[in-house]
Amino acid sequence: MERLEKIYEGKAKIIYKTSDPDLVVQYFKDDASAFNGAKKGTIVDKGVMNNHISSRIFQFLANEGIETHFVETLNDREMLVKKLDIIPVEVVLRNVAAGSLTKRLGIEEGTVLRNPVLEFFYKSDPLGDPMINECHIETFGWATKKEMKVLKSEGLKINSLLIEFFKARNIRLVDFKLEFGRHKGGVLLGDEISPDGCRLWHWDTGEKMDKDRFRFNLGSVEEKYQKVYDLIFLPSNG
Ligand code: ADP
Ligand code: UDP
């Protein structure tokens, strides 16, 4: 499927039209940003790694019965997906305390959470993606009660599946962000699942292998993204 004109360019990806109004191409860039766009940079070949990592994870989820926007990997940087009407709510799942949770609640980084914690954030660059609750979502019409039920149940299901997916590859899934969208009367998982939007720690060493390396200038950013790629695509893990 050939890509046509650009519909949207975001911080990490570009969305292109195709000849089929139901399908769009998701192009993965090497651009990296953090702290609501305040920090910008490039992670060499991030787009290639994130495209392949996301494709693999979407295929895994489809095999486990989770409906996603993924149709097929087109090439190193492009994925064909179903066009969604994106719900402006980021669904964050946490298994280990890190990032904003540690700051907001004073919980020590690395604390294993007794239960997965699900949080909602309003997807708004000008507002810096503030944390919101179900009452805000319903009041301001960002999603219906029925849609929220799907976000919660699918979010928790995806978390359980991905914990095991990563564990089998010696990776601890600390936390991650999901985006969902409306499609033909239903709600599907969209966007990407990659080290840009997940915290992934090596199971044995605890080394960080995700965007925190870029956020906090930890060095070896490309090497650690590559490490995630390798752990996912080792011949035995394919
Ligand atoms: P941002 O918009 O936050 O800068 P990206 O650079 O990742 O993020 O841009 C990709 C955009 O495409 C995001 O806004 C995301 O919500 C949107 N998107 C993801 N999947 C789909 C889809 N299947 N259909 C339409 N839009 C999508
Ligand atoms: N996250 C994301 N995009 C966002 C906000 C968060 O991908 O706009 C991911 C982030 O990479 C982490 C998880 O969601 O894996 C939880 O992020 P957190 O709330 O801790 O925010 P942070 O401190 O990373 O900004």
Tab-separated table of C-alpha atoms and ligand atoms in Angstrom:
chain	number	residue	atom	x	y	z
A	1	MET	CA	0.000	0.000	0.000
A	2	GLU	CA	1.521	3.295	-1.130
A	3	ARG	CA	1.504	6.334	1.107
A	4	LEU	CA	-0.145	9.523	-0.148
A	5	GLU	CA	-0.197	12.978	1.483
A	6	LYS	CA	0.738	13.676	5.064
A	7	ILE	CA	-2.226	13.994	7.446
A	8	TYR	CA	-0.342	14.749	10.649
A	9	GLU	CA	3.212	15.072	11.855
A	10	GLY	CA	3.812	14.488	15.540
A	11	LYS	CA	6.926	14.436	17.692
A	12	ALA	CA	7.913	10.868	16.848
A	13	LYS	CA	5.750	9.758	13.921
A	14	ILE	CA	4.072	10.941	10.747
A	15	ILE	CA	0.665	9.738	9.589
A	16	TYR	CA	0.024	9.499	5.828
A	17	LYS	CA	-3.158	8.871	3.847
A	18	THR	CA	-3.416	5.864	1.564
A	19	SER	CA	-5.765	5.129	-1.331
A	20	ASP	CA	-7.986	3.300	1.170
A	21	PRO	CA	-9.810	5.802	3.437
A	22	ASP	CA	-9.846	3.207	6.240
A	23	LEU	CA	-6.054	2.773	6.275
A	24	VAL	CA	-3.141	5.078	7.092
A	25	VAL	CA	0.626	4.678	7.137
A	26	GLN	CA	2.430	5.283	10.407
A	27	TYR	CA	6.029	6.438	9.669
A	28	PHE	CA	8.491	6.214	12.581
A	29	LYS	CA	11.055	9.054	12.868
A	30	ASP	CA	14.328	9.170	14.781
A	31	ASP	CA	13.247	12.392	16.516
A	32	ALA	CA	13.109	12.134	20.280
A	33	SER	CA	11.501	14.531	22.719
A	34	ALA	CA	10.969	14.598	26.452
A	35	PHE	CA	9.551	16.815	29.183
A	36	ASN	CA	6.659	17.916	27.008
A	37	GLY	CA	8.914	18.837	24.097
A	38	ALA	CA	11.381	20.892	26.165
A	39	LYS	CA	14.191	18.426	25.417
A	40	LYS	CA	14.690	17.458	21.791
A	41	GLY	CA	17.195	15.226	20.022
A	42	THR	CA	17.765	12.323	17.701
A	43	ILE	CA	18.176	8.665	18.514
A	44	VAL	CA	19.828	7.088	15.480
A	45	ASP	CA	17.627	4.381	13.927
A	46	LYS	CA	15.063	4.650	16.723
A	47	GLY	CA	12.329	4.765	14.070
A	48	VAL	CA	13.452	1.474	12.582
A	49	MET	CA	13.716	-0.255	15.956
A	50	ASN	CA	10.402	1.121	17.261
A	51	ASN	CA	8.583	0.174	14.058
A	52	HIS	CA	9.774	-3.435	14.262
A	53	ILE	CA	9.341	-3.713	18.050
A	54	SER	CA	5.789	-2.291	17.865
A	55	SER	CA	4.899	-4.531	14.927
A	56	ARG	CA	6.069	-7.595	16.830
A	57	ILE	CA	4.106	-6.603	19.927
A	58	PHE	CA	0.929	-5.858	17.960
A	59	GLN	CA	1.225	-9.288	16.290
A	60	PHE	CA	1.687	-10.907	19.692
A	61	LEU	CA	-1.374	-9.080	21.067
A	62	ALA	CA	-3.481	-10.050	18.026
A	63	ASN	CA	-2.566	-13.707	18.632
A	64	GLU	CA	-3.734	-13.251	22.212
A	65	GLY	CA	-7.109	-11.885	21.073
A	66	ILE	CA	-6.473	-8.159	21.533
A	67	GLU	CA	-7.801	-6.047	18.664
A	68	THR	CA	-5.346	-3.394	17.483
A	69	HIS	CA	-4.987	-1.000	14.548
A	70	PHE	CA	-2.023	-2.988	13.153
A	71	VAL	CA	-2.427	-4.336	9.616
A	72	GLU	CA	1.115	-5.014	8.395
A	73	THR	CA	4.726	-3.861	8.484
A	74	LEU	CA	5.456	-2.160	5.159
A	75	ASN	CA	9.204	-1.561	5.500
A	76	ASP	CA	11.806	-0.544	8.095
A	77	ARG	CA	10.055	2.670	9.082
A	78	GLU	CA	6.424	2.226	8.031
A	79	MET	CA	3.482	0.300	9.373
A	80	LEU	CA	0.048	0.084	7.762
A	81	VAL	CA	-2.705	0.637	10.336
A	82	LYS	CA	-6.448	1.131	10.490
A	83	LYS	CA	-7.328	4.808	10.719
A	84	LEU	CA	-8.638	5.597	14.184
A	85	ASP	CA	-10.423	8.534	15.737
A	86	ILE	CA	-7.943	8.804	18.606
A	87	ILE	CA	-9.435	9.149	22.095
A	88	PRO	CA	-7.491	12.002	23.740
A	89	VAL	CA	-6.759	9.984	26.871
A	90	GLU	CA	-3.412	8.318	27.560
A	91	VAL	CA	-3.814	5.123	29.542
A	92	VAL	CA	-0.764	4.440	31.720
A	93	LEU	CA	-0.191	1.061	33.385
A	94	ARG	CA	2.368	0.651	36.147
A	95	ASN	CA	3.891	-2.425	37.761
A	96	VAL	CA	6.922	-0.845	39.421
A	97	ALA	CA	7.183	2.722	40.754
A	98	ALA	CA	9.063	5.098	38.449
A	99	GLY	CA	8.718	8.480	36.744
A	100	SER	CA	5.871	10.775	37.677
A	101	LEU	CA	4.432	8.303	40.209
A	102	THR	CA	7.550	8.539	42.378
A	103	LYS	CA	7.432	12.348	42.308
A	104	ARG	CA	3.681	12.694	42.801
A	105	LEU	CA	3.344	10.240	45.684
A	106	GLY	CA	6.867	10.042	47.118
A	107	ILE	CA	7.157	6.318	46.378
A	108	GLU	CA	10.732	5.102	45.965
A	109	GLU	CA	11.734	4.220	42.399
A	110	GLY	CA	11.838	0.453	41.952
A	111	THR	CA	9.107	-0.324	44.488
A	112	VAL	CA	7.185	-3.303	43.114
A	113	LEU	CA	3.488	-2.420	43.160
A	114	ARG	CA	1.135	-4.877	44.843
A	115	ASN	CA	-1.379	-4.442	42.003
A	116	PRO	CA	-1.046	-2.891	38.569
A	117	VAL	CA	-1.890	0.816	38.795
A	118	LEU	CA	-3.923	2.302	35.932
A	119	GLU	CA	-3.890	6.064	35.399
A	120	PHE	CA	-5.423	8.434	32.845
A	121	PHE	CA	-3.758	11.526	31.379
A	122	TYR	CA	-5.339	14.098	29.069
A	123	LYS	CA	-3.492	14.044	25.731
A	124	SER	CA	-2.746	17.758	25.334
A	125	ASP	CA	0.673	19.190	24.485
A	126	PRO	CA	-0.267	22.775	25.498
A	127	LEU	CA	-1.362	21.529	28.945
A	128	GLY	CA	1.544	19.075	29.352
A	129	ASP	CA	-0.648	15.943	29.495
A	130	PRO	CA	-2.193	16.483	32.960
A	131	MET	CA	-3.391	13.554	35.048
A	132	ILE	CA	-7.203	13.186	34.979
A	133	ASN	CA	-9.831	10.873	36.404
A	134	GLU	CA	-12.963	9.201	35.068
A	135	CYS	CA	-15.138	12.079	36.199
A	136	HIS	CA	-13.130	14.534	34.060
A	137	ILE	CA	-13.248	12.170	31.079
A	138	GLU	CA	-17.015	11.841	31.272
A	139	THR	CA	-17.737	15.473	32.097
A	140	PHE	CA	-15.653	16.851	29.250
A	141	GLY	CA	-16.777	14.173	26.790
A	142	TRP	CA	-13.328	12.759	25.996
A	143	ALA	CA	-14.716	9.225	26.168
A	144	THR	CA	-18.042	7.679	27.108
A	145	LYS	CA	-18.531	5.475	30.168
A	146	LYS	CA	-18.711	2.464	27.849
A	147	GLU	CA	-15.437	3.422	26.130
A	148	MET	CA	-13.743	3.983	29.494
A	149	LYS	CA	-14.720	0.466	30.508
A	150	VAL	CA	-12.905	-0.804	27.402
A	151	LEU	CA	-9.826	1.358	28.110
A	152	LYS	CA	-9.611	-0.096	31.612
A	153	SER	CA	-10.288	-3.731	30.806
A	154	GLU	CA	-8.126	-3.797	27.671
A	155	GLY	CA	-5.369	-1.823	29.445
A	156	LEU	CA	-5.211	-4.331	32.291
A	157	LYS	CA	-5.380	-7.321	29.929
A	158	ILE	CA	-2.612	-5.905	27.726
A	159	ASN	CA	-0.513	-5.261	30.829
A	160	SER	CA	-0.823	-8.888	31.999
A	161	LEU	CA	0.072	-10.169	28.524
A	162	LEU	CA	3.017	-7.824	28.077
A	163	ILE	CA	4.463	-8.532	31.539
A	164	GLU	CA	4.829	-12.162	30.427
A	165	PHE	CA	5.979	-11.280	26.897
A	166	PHE	CA	8.822	-9.164	28.265
A	167	LYS	CA	9.630	-11.463	31.193
A	168	ALA	CA	10.240	-14.308	28.740
A	169	ARG	CA	12.828	-12.011	27.141
A	170	ASN	CA	14.537	-11.067	30.411
A	171	ILE	CA	12.910	-7.623	30.522
A	172	ARG	CA	10.897	-6.121	33.367
A	173	LEU	CA	7.881	-4.094	32.212
A	174	VAL	CA	7.936	-1.212	34.703
A	175	ASP	CA	5.264	1.007	33.137
A	176	PHE	CA	3.890	2.026	29.758
A	177	LYS	CA	1.421	4.243	27.943
A	178	LEU	CA	-1.370	3.169	25.590
A	179	GLU	CA	-3.566	5.121	23.192
A	180	PHE	CA	-6.893	3.874	21.906
A	181	GLY	CA	-9.184	5.078	19.127
A	182	ARG	CA	-12.654	4.605	17.714
A	183	HIS	CA	-13.103	2.424	14.653
A	184	LYS	CA	-16.379	1.230	13.124
A	185	GLY	CA	-18.323	1.453	16.368
A	186	GLY	CA	-15.624	-0.192	18.469
A	187	VAL	CA	-12.458	0.819	20.291
A	188	LEU	CA	-9.041	-0.439	19.159
A	189	LEU	CA	-5.529	-0.115	20.523
A	190	GLY	CA	-3.520	2.361	18.415
A	191	ASP	CA	-0.241	4.252	18.301
A	192	GLU	CA	2.917	2.262	19.226
A	193	ILE	CA	4.375	0.098	21.974
A	194	SER	CA	8.115	0.662	22.097
A	195	PRO	CA	10.923	1.842	24.405
A	196	ASP	CA	9.688	5.412	23.726
A	197	GLY	CA	6.503	4.830	25.697
A	198	CYS	CA	7.468	1.985	28.028
A	199	ARG	CA	9.927	1.744	30.907
A	200	LEU	CA	11.865	-1.479	30.328
A	201	TRP	CA	14.513	-2.653	32.783
A	202	HIS	CA	16.832	-5.596	32.233
A	203	TRP	CA	15.502	-8.342	34.500
A	204	ASP	CA	18.923	-9.376	35.888
A	205	THR	CA	20.859	-6.119	36.002
A	206	GLY	CA	18.041	-3.559	36.335
A	207	GLU	CA	19.640	-1.447	33.595
A	208	LYS	CA	17.256	0.995	31.960
A	209	MET	CA	16.651	0.242	28.290
A	210	ASP	CA	14.134	2.933	27.338
A	211	LYS	CA	13.610	6.653	26.809
A	212	ASP	CA	14.734	7.465	30.359
A	213	ARG	CA	18.281	7.105	28.979
A	214	PHE	CA	17.534	10.061	26.693
A	215	ARG	CA	15.459	11.982	29.254
A	216	PHE	CA	18.175	11.881	31.910
A	217	ASN	CA	21.319	11.785	29.725
A	218	LEU	CA	22.248	8.283	30.880
A	219	GLY	CA	24.198	7.592	27.666
A	220	SER	CA	24.182	4.537	25.352
A	221	VAL	CA	20.670	5.386	24.214
A	222	GLU	CA	20.893	3.670	20.824
A	223	GLU	CA	22.657	0.640	22.331
A	224	LYS	CA	19.888	0.089	24.871
A	225	TYR	CA	17.077	0.411	22.302
A	226	GLN	CA	19.060	-2.071	20.207
A	227	LYS	CA	19.315	-4.343	23.245
A	228	VAL	CA	15.516	-4.394	23.587
A	229	TYR	CA	15.256	-5.139	19.869
A	230	ASP	CA	17.782	-7.977	20.188
A	231	LEU	CA	16.076	-9.490	23.231
A	232	ILE	CA	12.742	-9.419	21.395
A	233	PHE	CA	14.096	-10.756	18.105
A	234	LEU	CA	16.615	-13.326	19.356
A	235	PRO	CA	16.045	-16.377	17.139
A	236	SER	CA	14.422	-18.207	20.048
A	237	ASN	CA	12.116	-15.249	20.807
A	238	GLY	CA	11.313	-14.217	17.223
B	1	ADP	P1	2.392	13.197	19.216
B	1	ADP	O1	1.127	13.546	18.479
B	1	ADP	O2	2.132	13.020	20.696
B	1	ADP	O3	3.533	14.103	18.940
B	1	ADP	P2	3.423	11.018	17.515
B	1	ADP	O4	4.571	11.749	16.950
B	1	ADP	O5	3.617	9.617	17.939
B	1	ADP	O6	2.773	11.703	18.780
B	1	ADP	O7	2.294	11.110	16.409
B	1	ADP	C1	1.463	10.076	16.050
B	1	ADP	C2	0.031	10.550	16.165
B	1	ADP	O8	-0.806	9.662	15.468
B	1	ADP	C3	-0.432	10.596	17.606
B	1	ADP	O9	-1.113	11.803	17.831
B	1	ADP	C4	-1.376	9.403	17.712
B	1	ADP	O10	-2.414	9.642	18.620
B	1	ADP	C5	-1.894	9.284	16.293
B	1	ADP	N1	-2.275	7.924	15.911
B	1	ADP	C6	-1.768	6.750	16.338
B	1	ADP	N2	-2.350	5.696	15.749
B	1	ADP	C7	-3.279	6.214	14.890
B	1	ADP	C8	-4.232	5.642	13.998
B	1	ADP	N3	-4.334	4.321	13.851
B	1	ADP	N4	-5.039	6.476	13.306
B	1	ADP	C9	-4.937	7.818	13.444
B	1	ADP	N5	-4.066	8.429	14.272
B	1	ADP	C10	-3.229	7.634	14.997
B	2	UDP	N1	4.518	8.122	28.656
B	2	UDP	C1	4.465	8.329	27.293
B	2	UDP	N2	4.029	9.526	26.818
B	2	UDP	C2	3.613	10.519	27.629
B	2	UDP	C3	3.660	10.299	29.029
B	2	UDP	C4	4.114	9.084	29.504
B	2	UDP	O1	4.837	7.456	26.507
B	2	UDP	O2	3.191	11.580	27.133
B	2	UDP	C5	4.997	6.826	29.182
B	2	UDP	C6	6.393	6.934	29.796
B	2	UDP	O3	7.390	6.610	28.837
B	2	UDP	C7	6.330	5.899	30.890
B	2	UDP	C8	4.845	5.851	31.304
B	2	UDP	O4	4.130	6.419	30.216
B	2	UDP	O5	6.689	4.622	30.386
B	2	UDP	C9	4.574	6.625	32.568
B	2	UDP	O6	5.068	7.923	32.427
B	2	UDP	P1	5.095	8.916	33.669
B	2	UDP	O7	3.693	9.263	34.066
B	2	UDP	O8	5.967	8.369	34.735
B	2	UDP	O9	5.663	10.254	33.070
B	2	UDP	P2	7.154	10.745	32.852
B	2	UDP	O10	7.738	10.983	34.210
B	2	UDP	O11	7.837	9.689	32.077
B	2	UDP	O12	6.922	11.978	32.044
